Amino acid sequence: MTSYAKPDVRTTPVTYTAFDHLHFYVGNAAQAAAYYITRFGFAPLAYRGLETGSRSILTHVVRQGDITLAFSSALTPDNAAMARHLATHGDGVHDVAFRVDDATAAYEAAVAAGGLDVGLSPPKTLTDEHGAVTVATIRAGWTDTTHTFVQRAAYTGAFLPGYRDARAAGGGGGAKAAGGVAPAAAGGDPLVTLVGVPGLGVIDHVVSNHADGDMERVVAWYERVLGWHRFWSVDDKQMHTEYSALRSVVVADPDEAIKMPINEPASGRRVSQIQEYLDYYGGAGVQHVALRTTDILRAVSTLRDRGVTFITVPDTYYEDLRRRLGVEAGKPGGVSVAEDLTALQALGVLVDFDETGYLLQIFTKPVGERPTLFLEIIQRAGNQGFGVGNFKSLFEAIEREQASRNNL
Ligand SMILES: [Fe+2]
């Protein structure tokens, strides 16, 4: 495992502040949004469709904390691009959007560094009564996924111009308050009063999988085209089980506000879980999205109450963890975990730690129809890593799932 120092010299004029949103192409946007609302506690945020003058694409947008997810489906039979995306990939993340201070500069810098074929949608400024947003989209250095730069400092609307605000009860996608009990702040979702909100705050990282041999090329693309740098990496000697292995390099923007791990499979005795993803997604794409919370016990407890299913690890994981933390406690300045280990074990939350601190994480089972995208819930206490200490036990758990699909 390697951590890299932040470079002294900025190689891009652009300031990135966060993941702005993730845009999914799905078979049924209304039902996909409803899944994230009911299972994950998101609230309706915005809507576009026939009622708003969007004649060919329907989009439902949901939000929790500063996590914004948009789900789009074709409204008409002749939308070849969305039909092809859906047939190839199934439901998946089509666009990973970054919030920037200057979308025009970001687009021009990317095209200047990466060539004209990087540019997909040149900068345009969208306006409505809430202000202006400038957006521009590039092809990511890999297959069908795109990146949109979003400059929204001057905008006070719900999502983007062209969308209707769905935050008030009765807005597009917002359930009417049952018996008048659902608060408007939650988009009128009546489940809020029944099971509560998980309290997920921000997108911590977005991971993509790539074909064997492509990882270095993709990392170089982020360095050259966006002016990002290597943040962290791990090789297949550290990330392997008896059956499969992978390599990963995490790239980050100059201020390290956005982190994107780039994975590739390494050869093993059986089909790598990364290869299983590639086979079912039809190539490279977003494998998992990590959502950060400041209270993972509450978050996971609430998500379980809402019916989210997680990968499970055996009790031996916690026996080993208690032993390792006991050794740690004997060291001067050793890391100690504030949360109750019994509570973490009851919820299936994993712990990783090193001298910088610890992190708590848990992974859902695939959220769609194919064994492709899944979500991670993460809480950080000093540790800025990605849970390398959990990879082996986690991968073995994932392999049990993979074997149950007859794909190992
Ligand atoms: Fe992760």
Short mmCIF file of C-alpha atoms and ligand atoms in Angstrom, two decimals:
data_model
loop_
_atom_site.label_atom_id
_atom_site.label_comp_id
_atom_site.label_asym_id
_atom_site.label_seq_id
_atom_site.Cartn_x
_atom_site.Cartn_y
_atom_site.Cartn_z
CA MET A 1 0.00 0.00 0.00
CA THR A 2 1.36 3.41 -0.94
CA SER A 3 0.17 6.89 0.02
CA TYR A 4 1.39 9.77 -2.12
CA ALA A 5 2.19 13.31 -0.95
CA LYS A 6 0.14 16.09 -2.46
CA PRO A 7 2.16 17.67 -5.32
CA ASP A 8 3.49 21.16 -4.66
CA VAL A 9 2.63 22.41 -8.13
CA ARG A 10 -0.95 22.69 -9.40
CA THR A 11 -1.26 21.40 -12.94
CA THR A 12 -4.79 22.69 -13.56
CA PRO A 13 -6.34 26.16 -13.16
CA VAL A 14 -9.59 24.54 -11.99
CA THR A 15 -10.72 24.22 -8.38
CA TYR A 16 -12.82 21.10 -7.71
CA THR A 17 -14.96 21.18 -4.58
CA ALA A 18 -17.04 17.98 -4.57
CA PHE A 19 -18.84 15.34 -6.56
CA ASP A 20 -21.80 17.43 -7.78
CA HIS A 21 -24.04 14.47 -8.64
CA LEU A 22 -24.13 11.04 -10.24
CA HIS A 23 -26.36 10.57 -13.29
CA PHE A 24 -27.71 7.05 -13.84
CA TYR A 25 -29.26 5.70 -17.03
CA VAL A 26 -31.90 3.21 -15.93
CA GLY A 27 -34.82 1.27 -17.36
CA ASN A 28 -37.40 3.00 -15.18
CA ALA A 29 -36.34 6.30 -13.59
CA ALA A 30 -39.47 6.63 -11.48
CA GLN A 31 -38.97 3.23 -9.85
CA ALA A 32 -35.18 3.59 -9.51
CA ALA A 33 -35.64 6.90 -7.66
CA ALA A 34 -38.33 5.30 -5.49
CA TYR A 35 -35.87 2.51 -4.57
CA TYR A 36 -33.27 5.00 -3.33
CA ILE A 37 -36.00 6.92 -1.48
CA THR A 38 -37.52 3.92 0.25
CA ARG A 39 -34.41 1.81 0.89
CA PHE A 40 -31.68 4.46 1.33
CA GLY A 41 -33.68 7.37 2.74
CA PHE A 42 -33.15 9.86 -0.07
CA ALA A 43 -35.76 12.59 -0.64
CA PRO A 44 -37.19 13.80 -3.96
CA LEU A 45 -35.30 16.88 -5.16
CA ALA A 46 -36.13 17.67 -8.79
CA TYR A 47 -37.92 16.36 -11.85
CA ARG A 48 -38.05 16.81 -15.60
CA GLY A 49 -40.40 15.09 -18.03
CA LEU A 50 -43.30 15.77 -20.33
CA GLU A 51 -44.85 18.19 -17.80
CA THR A 52 -41.73 20.38 -17.81
CA GLY A 53 -41.19 20.33 -21.57
CA SER A 54 -38.62 17.51 -21.59
CA ARG A 55 -40.14 15.48 -24.44
CA SER A 56 -37.61 12.67 -24.80
CA ILE A 57 -36.03 12.09 -21.38
CA LEU A 58 -37.57 11.60 -17.94
CA THR A 59 -35.34 12.36 -14.93
CA HIS A 60 -36.04 12.01 -11.21
CA VAL A 61 -33.39 13.54 -8.91
CA VAL A 62 -33.06 12.62 -5.23
CA ARG A 63 -30.88 14.01 -2.45
CA GLN A 64 -29.63 13.18 1.03
CA GLY A 65 -27.18 15.55 2.73
CA ASP A 66 -24.97 16.74 -0.15
CA ILE A 67 -25.41 13.48 -2.10
CA THR A 68 -27.39 14.03 -5.29
CA LEU A 69 -28.42 11.16 -7.59
CA ALA A 70 -30.22 11.67 -10.92
CA PHE A 71 -32.04 8.81 -12.69
CA SER A 72 -32.95 9.15 -16.36
CA SER A 73 -34.96 6.98 -18.74
CA ALA A 74 -36.02 7.43 -22.35
CA LEU A 75 -39.60 8.62 -22.88
CA THR A 76 -39.74 7.77 -26.57
CA PRO A 77 -39.03 4.61 -28.63
CA ASP A 78 -36.33 6.27 -30.77
CA ASN A 79 -33.72 7.19 -28.15
CA ALA A 80 -30.94 5.02 -29.57
CA ALA A 81 -28.17 6.29 -27.29
CA MET A 82 -30.03 5.52 -24.06
CA ALA A 83 -31.35 2.22 -25.46
CA ARG A 84 -27.83 1.11 -26.37
CA HIS A 85 -26.49 2.17 -22.95
CA LEU A 86 -29.23 0.23 -21.21
CA ALA A 87 -28.85 -2.89 -23.38
CA THR A 88 -25.08 -2.93 -22.94
CA HIS A 89 -24.70 -1.99 -19.29
CA GLY A 90 -28.07 -2.44 -17.62
CA ASP A 91 -28.87 0.21 -15.02
CA GLY A 92 -25.67 2.08 -14.27
CA VAL A 93 -23.86 5.35 -13.65
CA HIS A 94 -23.58 7.18 -16.96
CA ASP A 95 -22.04 10.45 -15.73
CA VAL A 96 -19.91 11.37 -12.71
CA ALA A 97 -20.32 15.15 -12.32
CA PHE A 98 -17.79 17.37 -10.55
CA ARG A 99 -18.55 20.73 -8.93
CA VAL A 100 -15.98 23.27 -10.12
CA ASP A 101 -15.36 27.00 -9.86
CA ASP A 102 -15.13 27.41 -13.65
CA ALA A 103 -16.73 24.83 -15.96
CA THR A 104 -15.54 26.59 -19.12
CA ALA A 105 -11.91 26.57 -17.98
CA ALA A 106 -12.25 22.93 -16.91
CA TYR A 107 -13.61 21.91 -20.31
CA GLU A 108 -11.06 23.90 -22.27
CA ALA A 109 -8.16 22.57 -20.21
CA ALA A 110 -9.37 18.98 -20.67
CA VAL A 111 -9.79 19.34 -24.43
CA ALA A 112 -6.45 21.13 -24.76
CA ALA A 113 -4.68 18.32 -22.90
CA GLY A 114 -6.68 15.37 -24.13
CA GLY A 115 -7.56 16.23 -27.72
CA LEU A 116 -10.82 17.14 -29.42
CA ASP A 117 -12.36 13.69 -28.97
CA VAL A 118 -12.43 14.33 -25.21
CA GLY A 119 -15.01 17.09 -25.66
CA LEU A 120 -18.61 15.91 -25.74
CA SER A 121 -20.78 18.91 -24.83
CA PRO A 122 -19.11 22.35 -24.85
CA PRO A 123 -19.83 24.79 -22.03
CA LYS A 124 -23.34 26.19 -21.95
CA THR A 125 -24.99 28.41 -19.39
CA LEU A 126 -28.50 27.42 -18.33
CA THR A 127 -30.70 29.99 -16.62
CA ASP A 128 -34.03 30.21 -14.85
CA GLU A 129 -35.54 32.44 -12.15
CA HIS A 130 -33.09 30.98 -9.60
CA GLY A 131 -29.95 32.01 -11.46
CA ALA A 132 -27.44 30.42 -13.80
CA VAL A 133 -25.48 27.17 -13.99
CA THR A 134 -22.71 26.50 -16.49
CA VAL A 135 -22.21 22.87 -17.50
CA ALA A 136 -19.81 21.11 -19.89
CA THR A 137 -19.30 17.38 -20.47
CA ILE A 138 -16.28 15.35 -21.52
CA ARG A 139 -15.78 11.67 -22.26
CA ALA A 140 -13.96 10.03 -19.40
CA GLY A 141 -10.79 8.29 -20.53
CA TRP A 142 -12.68 5.03 -20.62
CA THR A 143 -15.67 3.77 -22.63
CA ASP A 144 -19.17 5.10 -22.10
CA THR A 145 -18.84 6.99 -18.84
CA THR A 146 -18.71 10.79 -18.97
CA HIS A 147 -17.74 13.61 -16.62
CA THR A 148 -19.78 16.81 -16.40
CA PHE A 149 -18.27 19.98 -14.93
CA VAL A 150 -20.93 21.90 -12.98
CA GLN A 151 -20.41 25.55 -12.03
CA ARG A 152 -23.32 26.49 -9.80
CA ALA A 153 -22.08 29.18 -7.42
CA ALA A 154 -24.68 31.64 -8.74
CA TYR A 155 -27.61 29.22 -8.60
CA THR A 156 -30.20 28.85 -5.82
CA GLY A 157 -32.63 26.37 -7.46
CA ALA A 158 -33.16 22.74 -6.46
CA PHE A 159 -30.95 21.05 -9.09
CA LEU A 160 -30.52 22.60 -12.55
CA PRO A 161 -32.51 24.98 -14.77
CA GLY A 162 -35.07 22.96 -16.72
CA TYR A 163 -36.00 20.86 -13.70
CA ARG A 164 -39.04 21.34 -11.49
CA ASP A 165 -38.44 21.54 -7.75
CA ALA A 166 -39.76 18.30 -6.25
CA ARG A 167 -38.97 19.08 -2.63
CA ALA A 168 -42.49 20.17 -1.71
CA ALA A 169 -44.97 17.34 -1.16
CA GLY A 170 -46.81 16.62 -4.36
CA GLY A 171 -43.90 17.60 -6.60
CA GLY A 172 -42.84 15.16 -9.31
CA GLY A 173 -41.90 11.94 -7.56
CA GLY A 174 -42.77 13.26 -4.12
CA ALA A 175 -45.31 11.12 -2.36
CA LYS A 176 -48.31 12.98 -0.96
CA ALA A 177 -48.13 13.20 2.78
CA ALA A 178 -50.08 10.30 4.23
CA GLY A 179 -52.44 11.69 6.80
CA GLY A 180 -50.53 14.94 6.58
CA VAL A 181 -47.68 13.61 8.73
CA ALA A 182 -44.76 13.65 6.29
CA PRO A 183 -42.59 16.75 6.62
CA ALA A 184 -42.16 18.86 3.50
CA ALA A 185 -38.39 18.96 4.10
CA ALA A 186 -38.21 15.26 3.31
CA GLY A 187 -40.04 15.69 0.04
CA GLY A 188 -43.22 14.44 1.62
CA ASP A 189 -41.89 10.89 1.99
CA PRO A 190 -44.14 9.18 4.53
CA LEU A 191 -41.46 6.55 5.37
CA VAL A 192 -39.50 9.23 7.19
CA THR A 193 -41.93 9.16 10.07
CA LEU A 194 -41.85 5.35 10.16
CA VAL A 195 -38.15 4.46 9.95
CA GLY A 196 -36.16 7.69 9.99
CA VAL A 197 -33.36 9.03 7.82
CA PRO A 198 -29.94 7.30 7.71
CA GLY A 199 -27.98 10.58 7.80
CA LEU A 200 -25.71 9.98 4.79
CA GLY A 201 -23.76 13.17 4.11
CA VAL A 202 -21.42 13.23 1.11
CA ILE A 203 -20.03 11.06 -1.68
CA ASP A 204 -16.66 9.93 -0.28
CA HIS A 205 -15.32 8.18 -3.37
CA VAL A 206 -16.48 6.68 -6.68
CA VAL A 207 -14.70 3.53 -7.89
CA SER A 208 -14.44 2.35 -11.49
CA ASN A 209 -13.39 -1.06 -12.83
CA HIS A 210 -11.27 -1.47 -15.96
CA ALA A 211 -9.94 -4.31 -18.09
CA ASP A 212 -6.68 -6.01 -17.11
CA GLY A 213 -3.83 -3.82 -18.31
CA ASP A 214 -5.87 -0.60 -18.55
CA MET A 215 -5.42 0.82 -15.05
CA GLU A 216 -2.17 2.71 -15.67
CA ARG A 217 -3.53 4.16 -18.92
CA VAL A 218 -6.67 5.40 -17.14
CA VAL A 219 -4.68 6.85 -14.22
CA ALA A 220 -2.43 8.64 -16.72
CA TRP A 221 -5.57 10.05 -18.38
CA TYR A 222 -6.70 11.70 -15.12
CA GLU A 223 -3.19 13.06 -14.58
CA ARG A 224 -2.76 14.41 -18.10
CA VAL A 225 -6.31 15.54 -19.01
CA LEU A 226 -7.62 16.78 -15.65
CA GLY A 227 -4.36 17.61 -13.88
CA TRP A 228 -5.12 15.22 -11.02
CA HIS A 229 -2.57 13.12 -9.12
CA ARG A 230 -2.09 9.74 -7.49
CA PHE A 231 -3.42 9.69 -3.93
CA TRP A 232 -3.10 6.05 -2.85
CA SER A 233 -2.44 2.68 -4.42
CA VAL A 234 -2.41 -1.00 -3.62
CA ASP A 235 -1.18 -3.95 -5.70
CA ASP A 236 -2.34 -7.50 -6.17
CA LYS A 237 0.20 -8.84 -3.66
CA GLN A 238 -1.80 -7.08 -0.95
CA MET A 239 -5.25 -7.39 -2.48
CA HIS A 240 -5.83 -11.01 -3.19
CA THR A 241 -7.60 -14.07 -1.94
CA GLU A 242 -7.04 -17.69 -2.81
CA TYR A 243 -9.07 -17.12 -5.96
CA SER A 244 -8.78 -13.60 -7.28
CA ALA A 245 -6.76 -10.41 -7.07
CA LEU A 246 -6.90 -6.78 -8.12
CA ARG A 247 -4.79 -3.67 -8.40
CA SER A 248 -6.05 -0.19 -7.56
CA VAL A 249 -4.77 3.38 -7.87
CA VAL A 250 -6.76 6.23 -6.34
CA VAL A 251 -6.62 9.51 -8.27
CA ALA A 252 -7.57 12.87 -6.71
CA ASP A 253 -8.01 16.49 -7.79
CA PRO A 254 -5.34 19.03 -6.67
CA ASP A 255 -7.17 19.77 -3.39
CA GLU A 256 -8.08 16.11 -2.81
CA ALA A 257 -11.77 16.96 -2.56
CA ILE A 258 -12.63 14.20 -5.04
CA LYS A 259 -11.19 10.69 -4.92
CA MET A 260 -11.67 8.05 -7.58
CA PRO A 261 -10.11 4.59 -7.16
CA ILE A 262 -9.29 2.95 -10.51
CA ASN A 263 -9.32 -0.88 -10.37
CA GLU A 264 -8.18 -3.62 -12.70
CA PRO A 265 -8.33 -7.40 -12.21
CA ALA A 266 -5.16 -9.42 -11.69
CA SER A 267 -4.93 -13.04 -12.72
CA GLY A 268 -5.86 -15.60 -10.09
CA ARG A 269 -7.08 -19.18 -9.87
CA ARG A 270 -10.67 -18.23 -10.69
CA VAL A 271 -12.62 -15.35 -12.23
CA SER A 272 -11.73 -12.10 -10.43
CA GLN A 273 -14.71 -10.21 -9.02
CA ILE A 274 -13.50 -7.27 -11.15
CA GLN A 275 -13.70 -9.49 -14.22
CA GLU A 276 -17.20 -10.58 -13.22
CA TYR A 277 -18.18 -6.90 -13.14
CA LEU A 278 -16.61 -6.24 -16.57
CA ASP A 279 -18.38 -9.27 -18.05
CA TYR A 280 -21.79 -8.14 -16.81
CA TYR A 281 -21.40 -4.39 -17.28
CA GLY A 282 -20.10 -4.87 -20.79
CA GLY A 283 -16.81 -3.11 -20.14
CA ALA A 284 -15.42 -0.45 -17.80
CA GLY A 285 -17.69 1.51 -15.52
CA VAL A 286 -18.55 2.59 -11.99
CA GLN A 287 -18.31 -0.35 -9.59
CA HIS A 288 -19.21 1.24 -6.27
CA VAL A 289 -20.09 4.55 -4.71
CA ALA A 290 -19.06 5.23 -1.11
CA LEU A 291 -21.42 7.44 0.91
CA ARG A 292 -19.95 8.99 4.04
CA THR A 293 -21.73 9.50 7.33
CA THR A 294 -20.65 10.80 10.73
CA ASP A 295 -22.70 8.12 12.53
CA ILE A 296 -22.43 4.75 10.82
CA LEU A 297 -24.20 2.89 13.64
CA ARG A 298 -27.32 4.99 13.12
CA ALA A 299 -26.96 4.92 9.33
CA VAL A 300 -26.62 1.15 9.00
CA SER A 301 -29.26 0.45 11.63
CA THR A 302 -31.70 2.68 9.73
CA LEU A 303 -30.73 1.21 6.35
CA ARG A 304 -31.29 -2.30 7.70
CA ASP A 305 -34.69 -1.20 9.02
CA ARG A 306 -35.41 0.02 5.48
CA GLY A 307 -34.54 -3.38 4.03
CA VAL A 308 -31.06 -2.73 2.60
CA THR A 309 -29.09 -5.98 2.39
CA PHE A 310 -25.36 -5.99 3.06
CA ILE A 311 -22.47 -8.36 2.44
CA THR A 312 -21.90 -10.34 5.61
CA VAL A 313 -18.56 -11.31 7.15
CA PRO A 314 -18.09 -14.26 9.53
CA ASP A 315 -17.76 -13.81 13.31
CA THR A 316 -14.11 -14.85 12.96
CA TYR A 317 -13.52 -11.41 11.38
CA TYR A 318 -14.46 -9.77 14.70
CA GLU A 319 -12.42 -12.25 16.76
CA ASP A 320 -9.38 -11.34 14.66
CA LEU A 321 -10.25 -7.61 14.86
CA ARG A 322 -10.48 -7.70 18.69
CA ARG A 323 -7.08 -9.41 18.82
CA ARG A 324 -5.47 -6.85 16.48
CA LEU A 325 -7.03 -3.91 18.33
CA GLY A 326 -5.83 -5.41 21.62
CA VAL A 327 -2.27 -5.43 20.27
CA GLU A 328 -2.81 -1.86 19.07
CA ALA A 329 -4.02 -0.76 22.51
CA GLY A 330 -0.71 -1.92 23.98
CA LYS A 331 1.27 0.48 21.79
CA PRO A 332 1.97 4.05 22.90
CA GLY A 333 -0.34 6.30 20.86
CA GLY A 334 -2.12 3.24 19.47
CA VAL A 335 -5.45 3.72 17.75
CA SER A 336 -8.60 2.96 19.72
CA VAL A 337 -12.08 2.68 18.25
CA ALA A 338 -14.67 4.88 19.98
CA GLU A 339 -17.67 2.88 18.77
CA ASP A 340 -18.84 -0.22 20.63
CA LEU A 341 -17.38 -3.27 18.84
CA THR A 342 -20.36 -5.42 19.80
CA ALA A 343 -22.70 -2.90 18.15
CA LEU A 344 -20.48 -2.77 15.05
CA GLN A 345 -20.44 -6.57 14.90
CA ALA A 346 -24.24 -6.77 15.31
CA LEU A 347 -24.63 -4.49 12.28
CA GLY A 348 -21.82 -6.12 10.27
CA VAL A 349 -19.70 -2.95 10.07
CA LEU A 350 -16.01 -3.51 9.24
CA VAL A 351 -13.08 -1.68 10.87
CA ASP A 352 -9.75 -0.77 9.28
CA PHE A 353 -7.00 1.11 11.06
CA ASP A 354 -3.39 2.21 10.90
CA GLU A 355 -1.27 4.79 12.69
CA THR A 356 -3.33 7.65 11.17
CA GLY A 357 -6.66 6.54 12.64
CA TYR A 358 -9.47 4.21 11.68
CA LEU A 359 -12.41 3.93 9.33
CA LEU A 360 -15.69 2.03 9.53
CA GLN A 361 -17.27 0.63 6.38
CA ILE A 362 -19.91 -1.75 5.07
CA PHE A 363 -20.89 -2.81 1.55
CA THR A 364 -24.33 -3.51 0.11
CA LYS A 365 -25.11 -6.35 -2.21
CA PRO A 366 -25.51 -5.28 -5.88
CA VAL A 367 -28.32 -2.70 -6.09
CA GLY A 368 -29.42 -3.42 -9.66
CA GLU A 369 -30.41 -6.31 -11.86
CA ARG A 370 -26.83 -7.34 -12.72
CA PRO A 371 -23.89 -8.11 -10.38
CA THR A 372 -22.34 -4.70 -11.09
CA LEU A 373 -22.97 -1.56 -9.00
CA PHE A 374 -23.06 -1.64 -5.20
CA LEU A 375 -22.85 1.00 -2.47
CA GLU A 376 -20.48 1.45 0.46
CA ILE A 377 -21.32 3.28 3.68
CA ILE A 378 -18.21 4.74 5.33
CA GLN A 379 -17.28 6.75 8.42
CA ARG A 380 -13.77 8.14 8.83
CA ALA A 381 -11.88 8.82 12.06
CA GLY A 382 -8.57 10.21 10.82
CA ASN A 383 -7.91 7.39 8.37
CA GLN A 384 -8.01 8.53 4.72
CA GLY A 385 -7.45 5.07 3.25
CA PHE A 386 -9.91 2.71 1.58
CA GLY A 387 -10.01 -0.25 3.93
CA VAL A 388 -7.08 -2.31 2.65
CA GLY A 389 -7.06 -4.31 5.90
CA ASN A 390 -10.59 -5.44 5.12
CA PHE A 391 -10.03 -6.43 1.53
CA LYS A 392 -9.22 -10.05 2.17
CA SER A 393 -12.20 -10.77 4.42
CA LEU A 394 -14.42 -8.61 2.25
CA PHE A 395 -13.30 -10.23 -0.98
CA GLU A 396 -13.85 -13.66 0.45
CA ALA A 397 -17.37 -12.58 1.39
CA ILE A 398 -17.91 -11.19 -2.12
CA GLU A 399 -16.58 -14.45 -3.57
CA ARG A 400 -19.17 -16.40 -1.62
CA GLU A 401 -21.80 -14.21 -3.31
CA GLN A 402 -20.04 -14.64 -6.67
CA ALA A 403 -20.03 -18.43 -6.21
CA SER A 404 -23.77 -18.33 -5.45
CA ARG A 405 -24.21 -16.73 -8.89
CA ASN A 406 -22.16 -19.59 -10.45
CA ASN A 407 -19.61 -17.00 -11.60
CA LEU A 408 -16.54 -17.91 -9.55
FE FE B 1 -14.69 1.93 -1.39
#
